């Protein structure tokens, strides 16, 4: 059994970005929305080969009104055969589109809403052992309706929209009644952030160095894939 390393209270707990020499990299499958990549890299005294989903990344938004109600949408997710309650989200699949612009577009397209205040709420990798998908979750406040409703298609054509008190959504998460990862992370983080006076929020245009495709700091999307706007998470 490995001994645990105990740090002092002053130690900063954080993940580390590292780089290993990639000796080969090939796309073994090209899909409509994302690809599968096989890479071999030097590690220790040898080499390791891994296959993973090569993903554009995505953005999501927790929209909260003046009464602390959260906007949720319910739509069909085919791989898991579920209609899930989730927050609006979408792929970073338009070349040159910054994440903030992308999430503002998604809120307008999925919920017919604009927001005056934007902040970074959370960032995470969906499945770091098998995908490079990174998601940034924003908090949107100061909500107003768009001038016109957006014409939705595919799984978004029959979405159900509901406003739910943040505390009620937290309870639904803790009771495992809703399990969409972006929603779970967003509502729990918002619950804690609110208790701390929202001091943990980041600026809406903050760099996103943890996104594998944005580590040069330009903050632009990477894609133009024919996949629509629905995030996989």
Short mmCIF file of C-alpha atoms in Angstrom, two decimals:
data_model
loop_
_atom_site.label_atom_id
_atom_site.label_comp_id
_atom_site.label_asym_id
_atom_site.label_seq_id
_atom_site.Cartn_x
_atom_site.Cartn_y
_atom_site.Cartn_z
CA UNK A 1 0.00 0.00 0.00
CA UNK A 2 1.38 3.42 -0.95
CA UNK A 3 1.97 5.77 1.96
CA UNK A 4 -0.04 8.97 1.78
CA UNK A 5 1.86 12.23 1.59
CA UNK A 6 0.53 14.69 4.14
CA UNK A 7 0.95 18.35 3.23
CA UNK A 8 0.88 21.36 5.46
CA UNK A 9 -2.20 23.63 5.47
CA UNK A 10 -0.17 26.19 3.52
CA UNK A 11 0.45 23.79 0.63
CA UNK A 12 -1.41 24.61 -2.56
CA UNK A 13 -3.42 21.66 -3.86
CA UNK A 14 -3.44 21.78 -7.66
CA UNK A 15 -3.04 19.64 -10.76
CA UNK A 16 0.17 19.92 -12.79
CA UNK A 17 0.44 20.33 -16.55
CA UNK A 18 3.16 17.99 -17.87
CA UNK A 19 4.44 16.93 -21.26
CA UNK A 20 5.97 13.66 -22.42
CA UNK A 21 7.64 12.96 -25.75
CA UNK A 22 4.98 11.68 -28.18
CA UNK A 23 6.71 9.29 -30.58
CA UNK A 24 3.68 8.61 -32.78
CA UNK A 25 0.20 10.05 -33.21
CA UNK A 26 -2.50 9.01 -35.66
CA UNK A 27 -6.21 9.51 -36.14
CA UNK A 28 -7.70 6.03 -36.29
CA UNK A 29 -11.33 7.12 -36.63
CA UNK A 30 -12.93 10.32 -37.87
CA UNK A 31 -16.46 10.95 -36.69
CA UNK A 32 -19.04 13.59 -37.46
CA UNK A 33 -18.42 15.39 -34.18
CA UNK A 34 -15.20 13.96 -32.70
CA UNK A 35 -12.37 11.58 -33.57
CA UNK A 36 -10.39 8.74 -32.01
CA UNK A 37 -6.62 9.23 -31.80
CA UNK A 38 -3.89 6.66 -31.00
CA UNK A 39 -0.67 7.98 -29.50
CA UNK A 40 2.54 6.40 -28.24
CA UNK A 41 4.61 8.37 -25.75
CA UNK A 42 7.78 7.87 -23.74
CA UNK A 43 7.10 7.17 -20.07
CA UNK A 44 9.66 6.03 -17.53
CA UNK A 45 12.02 3.51 -19.12
CA UNK A 46 9.64 2.54 -21.92
CA UNK A 47 6.71 3.60 -24.07
CA UNK A 48 2.95 3.51 -23.61
CA UNK A 49 0.24 3.52 -26.29
CA UNK A 50 -3.18 4.96 -25.57
CA UNK A 51 -6.31 5.67 -27.62
CA UNK A 52 -8.60 8.54 -26.68
CA UNK A 53 -11.43 10.72 -27.94
CA UNK A 54 -9.97 13.81 -29.64
CA UNK A 55 -12.57 16.39 -28.67
CA UNK A 56 -13.17 20.05 -29.51
CA UNK A 57 -14.10 20.87 -25.94
CA UNK A 58 -17.30 22.54 -24.81
CA UNK A 59 -18.87 25.29 -22.75
CA UNK A 60 -21.88 25.27 -20.44
CA UNK A 61 -23.81 27.92 -18.54
CA UNK A 62 -25.62 28.04 -15.23
CA UNK A 63 -28.15 30.84 -15.75
CA UNK A 64 -29.58 32.12 -12.48
CA UNK A 65 -32.25 34.78 -12.08
CA UNK A 66 -32.85 37.39 -9.37
CA UNK A 67 -34.81 34.85 -7.30
CA UNK A 68 -31.92 32.35 -7.28
CA UNK A 69 -33.75 30.11 -9.72
CA UNK A 70 -31.67 28.06 -12.16
CA UNK A 71 -32.59 27.46 -15.79
CA UNK A 72 -32.70 23.75 -16.65
CA UNK A 73 -33.51 22.12 -19.96
CA UNK A 74 -34.52 18.51 -20.52
CA UNK A 75 -33.41 16.79 -23.70
CA UNK A 76 -32.70 13.33 -25.07
CA UNK A 77 -29.16 11.87 -24.83
CA UNK A 78 -28.97 8.86 -27.10
CA UNK A 79 -25.83 7.03 -25.82
CA UNK A 80 -27.37 6.68 -22.34
CA UNK A 81 -31.02 6.48 -23.54
CA UNK A 82 -32.07 9.18 -21.12
CA UNK A 83 -33.88 12.49 -21.18
CA UNK A 84 -31.70 14.47 -18.81
CA UNK A 85 -32.20 17.68 -16.91
CA UNK A 86 -29.16 19.78 -17.69
CA UNK A 87 -27.87 23.29 -18.09
CA UNK A 88 -27.40 24.75 -21.61
CA UNK A 89 -24.15 23.62 -23.22
CA UNK A 90 -22.48 23.33 -26.59
CA UNK A 91 -19.34 22.40 -28.47
CA UNK A 92 -16.42 24.67 -29.26
CA UNK A 93 -16.77 23.70 -32.89
CA UNK A 94 -16.54 27.05 -34.71
CA UNK A 95 -13.04 28.12 -35.73
CA UNK A 96 -11.97 31.38 -34.13
CA UNK A 97 -14.93 31.63 -31.76
CA UNK A 98 -13.82 32.45 -28.18
CA UNK A 99 -15.39 30.34 -25.40
CA UNK A 100 -17.32 33.32 -24.00
CA UNK A 101 -18.88 34.06 -27.38
CA UNK A 102 -19.73 30.38 -27.79
CA UNK A 103 -21.51 30.13 -24.44
CA UNK A 104 -23.43 33.35 -25.06
CA UNK A 105 -24.59 31.89 -28.36
CA UNK A 106 -25.63 28.64 -26.68
CA UNK A 107 -27.71 30.44 -24.06
CA UNK A 108 -29.51 32.37 -26.78
CA UNK A 109 -30.04 29.30 -28.98
CA UNK A 110 -31.15 26.86 -26.28
CA UNK A 111 -33.02 29.18 -23.92
CA UNK A 112 -33.75 32.41 -25.85
CA UNK A 113 -31.89 34.39 -23.19
CA UNK A 114 -29.23 37.09 -22.99
CA UNK A 115 -27.17 37.87 -19.87
CA UNK A 116 -25.59 41.11 -18.71
CA UNK A 117 -23.15 39.49 -16.25
CA UNK A 118 -20.83 36.59 -17.07
CA UNK A 119 -18.27 34.83 -14.85
CA UNK A 120 -16.28 31.59 -14.94
CA UNK A 121 -17.79 29.18 -12.44
CA UNK A 122 -15.95 25.88 -13.03
CA UNK A 123 -13.64 23.99 -15.37
CA UNK A 124 -13.17 20.24 -15.66
CA UNK A 125 -12.20 17.31 -17.88
CA UNK A 126 -15.08 14.95 -18.57
CA UNK A 127 -13.10 11.68 -18.82
CA UNK A 128 -9.36 12.39 -18.55
CA UNK A 129 -8.45 8.72 -18.89
CA UNK A 130 -10.13 8.40 -22.27
CA UNK A 131 -10.82 11.85 -23.71
CA UNK A 132 -9.18 15.28 -23.89
CA UNK A 133 -12.58 17.00 -23.64
CA UNK A 134 -12.40 20.07 -21.42
CA UNK A 135 -15.48 22.01 -20.35
CA UNK A 136 -15.71 25.52 -18.96
CA UNK A 137 -18.89 26.33 -17.03
CA UNK A 138 -20.01 29.95 -16.82
CA UNK A 139 -22.38 31.69 -14.44
CA UNK A 140 -24.82 34.05 -16.18
CA UNK A 141 -26.86 36.71 -14.37
CA UNK A 142 -28.85 39.77 -15.35
CA UNK A 143 -31.04 37.75 -17.72
CA UNK A 144 -33.32 39.16 -20.42
CA UNK A 145 -35.16 37.44 -23.30
CA UNK A 146 -33.83 37.56 -26.85
CA UNK A 147 -35.75 39.54 -29.45
CA UNK A 148 -36.77 36.36 -31.29
CA UNK A 149 -37.04 32.68 -30.42
CA UNK A 150 -34.42 30.39 -31.95
CA UNK A 151 -35.55 27.63 -34.34
CA UNK A 152 -34.28 24.41 -32.73
CA UNK A 153 -33.65 21.09 -34.50
CA UNK A 154 -32.68 17.47 -33.72
CA UNK A 155 -32.62 16.62 -29.99
CA UNK A 156 -33.11 20.28 -29.13
CA UNK A 157 -36.41 20.51 -31.04
CA UNK A 158 -38.49 19.18 -28.13
CA UNK A 159 -36.53 20.39 -25.13
CA UNK A 160 -38.44 21.15 -21.94
CA UNK A 161 -37.48 24.30 -20.03
CA UNK A 162 -37.93 24.78 -16.31
CA UNK A 163 -36.84 27.33 -13.68
CA UNK A 164 -35.94 25.66 -10.37
CA UNK A 165 -34.67 27.10 -7.10
CA UNK A 166 -30.93 26.49 -6.76
CA UNK A 167 -31.35 24.75 -3.40
CA UNK A 168 -33.92 22.38 -4.92
CA UNK A 169 -31.50 21.46 -7.71
CA UNK A 170 -28.75 20.83 -5.16
CA UNK A 171 -31.10 18.45 -3.34
CA UNK A 172 -31.92 16.66 -6.60
CA UNK A 173 -28.20 16.19 -7.23
CA UNK A 174 -27.49 14.91 -3.72
CA UNK A 175 -30.40 12.48 -4.00
CA UNK A 176 -29.02 11.28 -7.37
CA UNK A 177 -32.20 12.20 -9.24
CA UNK A 178 -30.26 14.19 -11.84
CA UNK A 179 -26.80 13.12 -12.94
CA UNK A 180 -25.70 15.21 -15.92
CA UNK A 181 -22.04 16.03 -15.09
CA UNK A 182 -22.01 19.69 -16.13
CA UNK A 183 -25.18 20.27 -14.14
CA UNK A 184 -23.93 18.42 -11.06
CA UNK A 185 -20.65 20.32 -11.03
CA UNK A 186 -22.26 23.68 -11.78
CA UNK A 187 -24.98 23.59 -9.12
CA UNK A 188 -22.73 22.26 -6.37
CA UNK A 189 -20.03 24.79 -7.16
CA UNK A 190 -22.60 27.60 -7.33
CA UNK A 191 -24.06 26.51 -4.00
CA UNK A 192 -20.65 26.80 -2.34
CA UNK A 193 -19.67 29.95 -4.24
CA UNK A 194 -22.87 31.69 -3.14
CA UNK A 195 -22.11 30.85 0.51
CA UNK A 196 -18.74 32.58 0.03
CA UNK A 197 -20.23 35.69 -1.50
CA UNK A 198 -19.36 34.57 -5.04
CA UNK A 199 -15.69 35.35 -4.32
CA UNK A 200 -14.51 32.20 -6.14
CA UNK A 201 -15.80 33.31 -9.56
CA UNK A 202 -13.33 34.10 -12.33
CA UNK A 203 -13.48 36.79 -15.02
CA UNK A 204 -15.49 35.76 -18.06
CA UNK A 205 -12.57 36.33 -20.44
CA UNK A 206 -9.95 34.55 -18.31
CA UNK A 207 -7.37 32.47 -20.22
CA UNK A 208 -8.07 28.74 -20.32
CA UNK A 209 -4.62 27.09 -20.27
CA UNK A 210 -5.98 23.73 -19.13
CA UNK A 211 -7.87 23.25 -22.39
CA UNK A 212 -5.48 21.03 -24.42
CA UNK A 213 -6.16 22.98 -27.61
CA UNK A 214 -6.05 26.44 -26.01
CA UNK A 215 -2.80 26.22 -24.08
CA UNK A 216 -1.26 28.93 -26.25
CA UNK A 217 -3.71 31.26 -24.47
CA UNK A 218 -5.50 32.58 -27.55
CA UNK A 219 -8.89 31.43 -26.23
CA UNK A 220 -10.24 30.58 -29.68
CA UNK A 221 -12.24 27.55 -30.70
CA UNK A 222 -10.78 24.82 -32.80
CA UNK A 223 -13.17 23.10 -35.12
CA UNK A 224 -15.78 23.74 -37.78
CA UNK A 225 -17.11 20.20 -37.37
CA UNK A 226 -20.56 19.34 -38.73
CA UNK A 227 -21.89 18.43 -35.34
CA UNK A 228 -24.36 21.05 -34.25
CA UNK A 229 -24.24 22.68 -30.88
CA UNK A 230 -25.04 19.89 -28.44
CA UNK A 231 -22.25 19.07 -26.03
CA UNK A 232 -21.62 15.48 -25.10
CA UNK A 233 -21.62 16.38 -21.42
#
